[in-house]
Structures are given as structure tokens and as C-alpha cells.
Tab-separated table of C-alpha atoms in Angstrom:
chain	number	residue	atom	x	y	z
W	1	UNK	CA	-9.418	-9.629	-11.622
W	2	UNK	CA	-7.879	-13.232	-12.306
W	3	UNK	CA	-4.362	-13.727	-13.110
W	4	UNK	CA	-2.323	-16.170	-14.413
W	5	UNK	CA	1.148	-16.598	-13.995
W	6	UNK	CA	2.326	-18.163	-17.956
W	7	UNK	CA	5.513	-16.878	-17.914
W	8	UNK	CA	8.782	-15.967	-15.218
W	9	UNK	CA	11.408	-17.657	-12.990
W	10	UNK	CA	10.650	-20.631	-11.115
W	11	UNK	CA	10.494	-24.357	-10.777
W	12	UNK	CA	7.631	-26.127	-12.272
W	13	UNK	CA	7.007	-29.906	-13.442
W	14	UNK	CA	5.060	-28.616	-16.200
W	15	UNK	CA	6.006	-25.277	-17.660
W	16	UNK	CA	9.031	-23.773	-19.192
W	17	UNK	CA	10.801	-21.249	-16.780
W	18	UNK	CA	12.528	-18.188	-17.665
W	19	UNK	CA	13.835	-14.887	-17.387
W	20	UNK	CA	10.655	-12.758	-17.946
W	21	UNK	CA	7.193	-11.924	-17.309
W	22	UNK	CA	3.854	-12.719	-18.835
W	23	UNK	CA	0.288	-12.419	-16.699
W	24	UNK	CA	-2.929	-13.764	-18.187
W	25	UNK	CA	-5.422	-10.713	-17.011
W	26	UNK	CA	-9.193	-11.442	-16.964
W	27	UNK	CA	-11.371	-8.961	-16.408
W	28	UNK	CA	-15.186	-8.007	-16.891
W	29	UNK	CA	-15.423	-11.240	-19.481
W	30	UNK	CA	-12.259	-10.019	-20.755
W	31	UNK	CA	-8.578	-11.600	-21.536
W	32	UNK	CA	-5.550	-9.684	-22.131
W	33	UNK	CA	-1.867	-10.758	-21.672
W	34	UNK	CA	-0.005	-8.141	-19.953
W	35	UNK	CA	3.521	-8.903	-21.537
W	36	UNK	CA	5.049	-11.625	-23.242
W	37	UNK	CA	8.348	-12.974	-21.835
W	38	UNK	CA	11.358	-13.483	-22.995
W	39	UNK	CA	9.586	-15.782	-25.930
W	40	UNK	CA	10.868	-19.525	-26.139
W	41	UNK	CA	8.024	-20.351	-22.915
W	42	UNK	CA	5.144	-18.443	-23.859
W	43	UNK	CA	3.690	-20.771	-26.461
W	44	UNK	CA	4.357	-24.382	-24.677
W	45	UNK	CA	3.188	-22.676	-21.501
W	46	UNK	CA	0.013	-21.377	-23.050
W	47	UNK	CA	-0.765	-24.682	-24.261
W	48	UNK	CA	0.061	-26.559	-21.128
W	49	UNK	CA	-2.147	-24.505	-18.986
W	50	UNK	CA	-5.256	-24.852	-21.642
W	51	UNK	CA	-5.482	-20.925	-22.253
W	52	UNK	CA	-7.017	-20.616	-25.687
W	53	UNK	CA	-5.420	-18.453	-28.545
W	54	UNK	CA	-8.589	-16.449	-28.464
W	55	UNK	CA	-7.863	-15.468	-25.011
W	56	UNK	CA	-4.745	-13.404	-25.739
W	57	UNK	CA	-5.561	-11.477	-28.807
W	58	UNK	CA	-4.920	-8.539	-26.837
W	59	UNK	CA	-1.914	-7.940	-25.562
W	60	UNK	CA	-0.166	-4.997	-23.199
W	61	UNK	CA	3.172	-4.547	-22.899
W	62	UNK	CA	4.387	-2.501	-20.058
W	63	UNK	CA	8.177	-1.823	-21.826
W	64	UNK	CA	10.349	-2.885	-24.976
W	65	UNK	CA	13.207	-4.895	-23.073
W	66	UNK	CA	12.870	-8.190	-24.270
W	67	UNK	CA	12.351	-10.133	-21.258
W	68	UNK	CA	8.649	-8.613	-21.880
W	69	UNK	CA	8.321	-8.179	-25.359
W	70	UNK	CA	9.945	-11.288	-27.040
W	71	UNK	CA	7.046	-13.673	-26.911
W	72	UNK	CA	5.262	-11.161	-29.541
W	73	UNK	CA	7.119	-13.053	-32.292
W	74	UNK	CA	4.959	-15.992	-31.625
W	75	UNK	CA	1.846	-14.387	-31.562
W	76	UNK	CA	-0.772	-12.503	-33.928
W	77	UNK	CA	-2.441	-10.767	-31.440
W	78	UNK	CA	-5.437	-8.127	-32.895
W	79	UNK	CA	-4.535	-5.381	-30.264
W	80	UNK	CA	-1.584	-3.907	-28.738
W	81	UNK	CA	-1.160	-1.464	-26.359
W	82	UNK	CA	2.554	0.021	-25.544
W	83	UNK	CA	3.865	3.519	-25.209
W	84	UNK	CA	6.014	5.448	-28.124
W	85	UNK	CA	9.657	4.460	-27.740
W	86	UNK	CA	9.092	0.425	-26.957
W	87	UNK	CA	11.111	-0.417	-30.592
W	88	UNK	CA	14.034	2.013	-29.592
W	89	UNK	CA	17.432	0.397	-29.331
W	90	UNK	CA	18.233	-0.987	-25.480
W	91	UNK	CA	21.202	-1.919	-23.726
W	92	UNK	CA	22.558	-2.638	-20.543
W	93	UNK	CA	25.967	-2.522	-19.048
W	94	UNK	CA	27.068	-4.916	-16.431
W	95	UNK	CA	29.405	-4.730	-13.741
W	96	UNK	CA	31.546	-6.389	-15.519
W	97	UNK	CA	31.666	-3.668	-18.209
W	98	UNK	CA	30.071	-5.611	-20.911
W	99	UNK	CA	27.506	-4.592	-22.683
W	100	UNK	CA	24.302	-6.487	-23.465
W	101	UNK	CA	21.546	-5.587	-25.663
W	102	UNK	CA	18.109	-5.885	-24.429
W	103	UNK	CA	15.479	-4.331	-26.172
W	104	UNK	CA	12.598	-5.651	-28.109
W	105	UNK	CA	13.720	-8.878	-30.737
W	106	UNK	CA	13.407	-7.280	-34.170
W	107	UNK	CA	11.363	-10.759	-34.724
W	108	UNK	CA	9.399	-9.250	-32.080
W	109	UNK	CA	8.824	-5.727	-33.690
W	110	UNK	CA	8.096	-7.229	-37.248
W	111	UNK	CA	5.252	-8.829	-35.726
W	112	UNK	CA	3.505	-6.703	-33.918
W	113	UNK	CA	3.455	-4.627	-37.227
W	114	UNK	CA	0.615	-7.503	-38.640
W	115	UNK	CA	-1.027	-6.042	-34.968
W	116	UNK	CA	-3.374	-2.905	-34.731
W	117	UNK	CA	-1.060	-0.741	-32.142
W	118	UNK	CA	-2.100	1.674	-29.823
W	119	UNK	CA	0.077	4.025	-28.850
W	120	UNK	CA	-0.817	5.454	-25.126
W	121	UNK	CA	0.899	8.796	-24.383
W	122	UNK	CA	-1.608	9.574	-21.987
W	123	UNK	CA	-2.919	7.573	-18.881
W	124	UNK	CA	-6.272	6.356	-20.622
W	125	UNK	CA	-9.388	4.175	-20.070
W	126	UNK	CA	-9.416	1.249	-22.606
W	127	UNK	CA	-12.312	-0.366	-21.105
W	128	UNK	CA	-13.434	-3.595	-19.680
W	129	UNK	CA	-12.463	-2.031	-16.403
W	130	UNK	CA	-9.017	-1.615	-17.219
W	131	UNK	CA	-6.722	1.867	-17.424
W	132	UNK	CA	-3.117	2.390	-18.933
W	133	UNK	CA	-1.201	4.946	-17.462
W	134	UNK	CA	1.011	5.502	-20.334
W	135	UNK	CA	4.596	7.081	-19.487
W	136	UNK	CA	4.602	7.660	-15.940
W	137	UNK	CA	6.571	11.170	-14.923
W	138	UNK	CA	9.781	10.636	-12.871
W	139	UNK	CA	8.754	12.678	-9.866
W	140	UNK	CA	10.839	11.138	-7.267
W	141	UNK	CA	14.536	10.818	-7.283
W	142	UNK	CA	13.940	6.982	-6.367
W	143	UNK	CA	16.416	4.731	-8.136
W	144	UNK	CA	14.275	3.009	-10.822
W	145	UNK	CA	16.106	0.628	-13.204
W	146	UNK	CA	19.749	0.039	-14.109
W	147	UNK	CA	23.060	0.923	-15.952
W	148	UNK	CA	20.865	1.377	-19.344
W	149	UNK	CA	21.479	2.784	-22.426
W	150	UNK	CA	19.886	3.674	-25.914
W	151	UNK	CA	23.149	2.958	-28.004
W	152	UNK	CA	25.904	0.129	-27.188
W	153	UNK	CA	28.475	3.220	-26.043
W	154	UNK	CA	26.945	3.691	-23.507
W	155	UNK	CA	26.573	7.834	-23.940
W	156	UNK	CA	22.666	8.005	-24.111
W	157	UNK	CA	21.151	7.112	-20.512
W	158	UNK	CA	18.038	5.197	-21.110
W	159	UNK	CA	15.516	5.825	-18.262
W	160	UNK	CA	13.078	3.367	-19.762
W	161	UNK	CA	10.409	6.323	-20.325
W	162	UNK	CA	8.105	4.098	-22.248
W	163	UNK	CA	7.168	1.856	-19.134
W	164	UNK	CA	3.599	1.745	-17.853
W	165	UNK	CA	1.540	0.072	-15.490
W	166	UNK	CA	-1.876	-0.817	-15.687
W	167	UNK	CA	-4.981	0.035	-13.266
W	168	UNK	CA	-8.283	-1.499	-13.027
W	169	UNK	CA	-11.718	0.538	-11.449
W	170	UNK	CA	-11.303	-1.571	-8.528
W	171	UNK	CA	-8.172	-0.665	-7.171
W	172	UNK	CA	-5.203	-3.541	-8.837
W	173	UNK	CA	-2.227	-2.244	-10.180
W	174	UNK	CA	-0.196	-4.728	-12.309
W	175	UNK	CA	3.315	-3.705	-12.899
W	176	UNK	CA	5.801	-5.265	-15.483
W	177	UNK	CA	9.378	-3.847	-13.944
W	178	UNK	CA	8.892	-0.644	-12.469
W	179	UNK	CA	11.323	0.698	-14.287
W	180	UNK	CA	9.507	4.126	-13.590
W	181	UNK	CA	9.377	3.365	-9.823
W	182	UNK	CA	6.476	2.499	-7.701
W	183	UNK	CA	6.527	5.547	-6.154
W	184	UNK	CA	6.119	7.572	-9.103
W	185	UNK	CA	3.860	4.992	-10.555
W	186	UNK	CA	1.292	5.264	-6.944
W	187	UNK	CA	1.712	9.194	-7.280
W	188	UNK	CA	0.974	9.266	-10.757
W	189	UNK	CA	-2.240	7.094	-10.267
W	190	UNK	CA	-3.411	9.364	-7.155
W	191	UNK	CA	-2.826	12.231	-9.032
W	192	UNK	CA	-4.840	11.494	-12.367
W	193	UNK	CA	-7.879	9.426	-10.104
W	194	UNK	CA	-7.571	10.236	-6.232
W	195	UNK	CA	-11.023	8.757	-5.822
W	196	UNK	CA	-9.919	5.147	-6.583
W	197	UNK	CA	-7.423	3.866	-3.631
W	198	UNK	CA	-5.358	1.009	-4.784
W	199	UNK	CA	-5.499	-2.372	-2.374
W	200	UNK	CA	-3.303	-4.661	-4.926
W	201	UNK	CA	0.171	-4.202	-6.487
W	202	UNK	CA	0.753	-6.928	-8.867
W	203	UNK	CA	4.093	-7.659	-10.703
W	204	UNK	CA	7.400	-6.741	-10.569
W	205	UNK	CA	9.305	-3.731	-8.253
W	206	UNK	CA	12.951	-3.854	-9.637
W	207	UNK	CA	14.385	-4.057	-6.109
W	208	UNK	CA	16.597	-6.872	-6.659
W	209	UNK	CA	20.047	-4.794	-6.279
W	210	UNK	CA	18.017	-2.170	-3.928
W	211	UNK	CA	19.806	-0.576	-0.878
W	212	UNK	CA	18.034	-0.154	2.282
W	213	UNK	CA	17.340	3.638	1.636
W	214	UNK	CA	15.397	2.645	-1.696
W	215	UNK	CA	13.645	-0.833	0.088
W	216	UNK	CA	12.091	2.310	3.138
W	217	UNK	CA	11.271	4.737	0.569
W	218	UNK	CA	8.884	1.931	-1.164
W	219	UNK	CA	7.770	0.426	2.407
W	220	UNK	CA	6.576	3.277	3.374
W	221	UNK	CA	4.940	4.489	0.137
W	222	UNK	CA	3.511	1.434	0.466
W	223	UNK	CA	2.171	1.951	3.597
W	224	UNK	CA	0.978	6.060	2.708
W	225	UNK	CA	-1.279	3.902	0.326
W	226	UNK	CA	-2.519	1.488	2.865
W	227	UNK	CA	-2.296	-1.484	0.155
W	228	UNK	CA	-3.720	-4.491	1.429
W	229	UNK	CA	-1.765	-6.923	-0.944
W	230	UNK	CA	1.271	-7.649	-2.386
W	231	UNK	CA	1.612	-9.904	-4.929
W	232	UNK	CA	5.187	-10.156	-6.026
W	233	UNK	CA	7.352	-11.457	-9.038
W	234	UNK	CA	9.870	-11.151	-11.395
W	235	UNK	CA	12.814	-8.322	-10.528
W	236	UNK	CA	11.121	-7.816	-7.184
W	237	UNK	CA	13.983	-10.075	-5.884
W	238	UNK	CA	13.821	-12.537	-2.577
W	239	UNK	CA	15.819	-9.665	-0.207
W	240	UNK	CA	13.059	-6.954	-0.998
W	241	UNK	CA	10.324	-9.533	-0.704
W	242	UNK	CA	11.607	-10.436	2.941
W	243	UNK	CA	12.366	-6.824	4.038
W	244	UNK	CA	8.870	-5.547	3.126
W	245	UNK	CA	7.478	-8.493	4.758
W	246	UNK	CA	9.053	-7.819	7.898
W	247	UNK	CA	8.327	-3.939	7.675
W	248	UNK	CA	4.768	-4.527	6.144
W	249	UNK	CA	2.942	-6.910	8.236
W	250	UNK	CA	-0.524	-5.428	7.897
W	251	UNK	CA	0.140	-6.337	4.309
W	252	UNK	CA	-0.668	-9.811	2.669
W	253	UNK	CA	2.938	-10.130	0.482
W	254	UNK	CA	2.995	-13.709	-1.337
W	255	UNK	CA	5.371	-14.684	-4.415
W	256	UNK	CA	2.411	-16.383	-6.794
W	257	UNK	CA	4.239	-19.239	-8.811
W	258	UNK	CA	4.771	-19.886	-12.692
W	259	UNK	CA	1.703	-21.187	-13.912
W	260	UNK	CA	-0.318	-20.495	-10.419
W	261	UNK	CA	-4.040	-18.307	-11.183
W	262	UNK	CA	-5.270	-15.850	-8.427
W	263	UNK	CA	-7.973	-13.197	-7.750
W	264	UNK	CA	-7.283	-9.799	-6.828
């Protein structure tokens, strides 16, 4: 698979950084965009790096917050792919008590409506070597995303169930946040295809604000599944990087830059 990096944090001469995630995915003579940022990058970035609208009429999106969704607003893709629950109404509380709303930009959700959507509530086989997992069961009691909520109260916990990752027949697995944990998302995978080992992770791990427990749990997951690579991005967050460097080293770990292709 080839990647390309249009959208997240980082310094570039060129391209428009922010707080998000977009991957150009080509595989078997096929483009999809896993994600869609935050929004105000994705077009300018598209067009400096000389990716051609025809190459992301299919887009994934891995969950509704809209650091991953909001770039749909400035697309007409043909295809979506997302899990039930992506539109629902998503906030966050900081440690500061306030509360921020972060789910998907209703400019967002009014456009994917001109989209054919496929809802995945199954892990499935879309084709062009490429599977969805669809919502990923919480197995482990591994802390997977934040101080969320489906209503600006604060009452109704939001555990993100709609995120999914995506899995291609030779062994990549491209994650947006984790939300649902990469231990749950590896256990899921195993379970539903234990014939295909996975060599590449691919995204972002949401260990940013991880303790030490949580960074061991996923090391050594990690190293259960004898991955051979790491590529790392987003919410993984520099501290995480650096630990499972230093408790991974049979692993190649690199942080790919915005804008930078790869193969996997």
C-alpha cells in the first residue's frame, strides 16, 4: 500500500498544518482517503501535492469527531464508508471544565448526504484488497479516548463506538485515533481473520496523555503481534513514540511527515 500524508500536525514549507488526520491510501490501482481533517487544509494540500479529485472519490472515515470528518464539506466524494453513530452529537470536557464540541461539522454531514454511504456494522471486505472492521468490541479495559460525551452536560459517556480501522490482505492496519484501543482493535482483527498476521500499524494510537501502565499494555500487544513497523501520527503523541521505541527495538517506529508518501 502507498500512503500519503495530506493532512495533520507538522511543519511544512508547502502545506497547511493542522489538528487532524487525512491519509491518501492506494491500493490494487485503487485511491481512497482514509479521513478528512479538520477541513480548512485538505483542499490547498490536495492541490499542492498534485493528487487529482478523481483520486479521492472514495472516502473512509474511521470516526465523526471533526478533526477527521470536517474536510467532507469540501468534497463530493461518490462513496463513503463510516459506521452508524458518526453524525451523533460529540463533546469533550477539558481539564479545565469546559466543554468543547467536537463532532462532525453539520457542513460536514449535509454533504456527505449528496454521497452514496455505507454503513459498516460488521467487519467487511470492500475490495481492492482492503477490509473495514466496523465497530470494534471493547474487550479490554485499556483506556481508549477521553473525557467524552454525547450531550454538552456531560451525563452520556461517549465511548466513540463508531470508530474503525481499516485492514488490507497483506497485513497494514491504518488507524484514525484508536479511540477503540489498539488492543481491542489487534484482537478484533485476529479474531475475525487469524490467518492474516499484521506487520504494519499505520495512524494514530491516542497515547498522548497515556500512563506507563497503558504505554506496556500496547508495547507488549505490540510485541504478542510481532509487528514489524510502526508508522506513527496524529494523537500517538512524542512520549509514547519514544517509550515504544525504546521498549520496541525489533520494531521499525518512524513519525512519516505532512505531505511525506510511503509503502507499507
Amino acid at each position: 500500500m502507498k500512503i500519503t500524508v495530506v493532512t495533520g500536525e507538522g511543519q511544512s514549507a508547502s502545506l497547511i498544518s493542522e489538528f487532524g488526520l487525512s491519509l491518501l491510501l492506494e491500493n490494487e490501482g485503487q485511491s481512497f482517503l482514509f479521513d478528512t481533517g479538520a477541513g480548512e487544509a485538505l483542499l490547498p494540500n490536495l492541490k499542492t501535492l498534485g493528487i487529482a479529485p478523481e483520486k479521492y472519490e472514495k472516502v473512509i472515515l474511521s470516526h465523526g469527531h471533526y478533526d477527521h470528518s470536517g474536510g467532507l464539506a469540501h468534497l463530493t466524494p461518490r462513496e463513503i464508508w463510516c459506521c452508524p453513530g458518526v453524525e451523533d452529537p460529540q463533546f469533550s470536557r477539558h481539564s479545565d471544565g469546559t466543554v468543547h464540541e467536537i463532532g462532525m461539522p453539520q457542513d460536514a454531514f449535509l454533504a456527505a448526504k449528496n454521497s452514496k454511504v455505507t454503513p459498516l456494522n460488521l467487519f467487511d471486505y470492500i475490495g481492492y484488497g482492503i477490509f473495514l472492521t466496523g465497530p470494534i468490541p471493547r474487550v479490554s479495559p485499556e483506556n481508549c479516548g477521553g473525557d467524552f460525551y454525547h450531550n454538552a452536560e456531560c451525563t452520556e459517556k461517549d465511548i466513540v463506538p463508531e470508530e474503525q480501522a481499516l485492514l488490507t490482505t497483506d497485513g497494514t492496519l491504518v488507524t484514525g485515533c484508536c479511540h477503540a484501543g489498539i488492543i481491542n482493535t489487534l484482537l478484533f482483527c485476529y479474531k475475525i481473520l487469524p490467518e492474516l498476521p499484521i506487520r504494519t500499524i499505520v495512524g494514530g494510537l491516542h497515547l498522548k496523555n497515556a500512563d506507563e501502565a497503558r504505554l506496556d499494555q500496547t508495547a507488549n500487544i505490540i510485541k504478542q503481534f510481532k509487528v514489524k513497523e510502526l508508522f506513527l501520527m496524529h494523537c500517538t503523541g512524542e512520549k509514547a513514540v519514544e517509550y515504544l521505541k525504546e521498549r520496541l527495538p525489533q520494531c521499525r517506529i518512524c513519525t512519516p511527515e505532512l505531505g511525506e508518501t510511503f509503502c507499507c
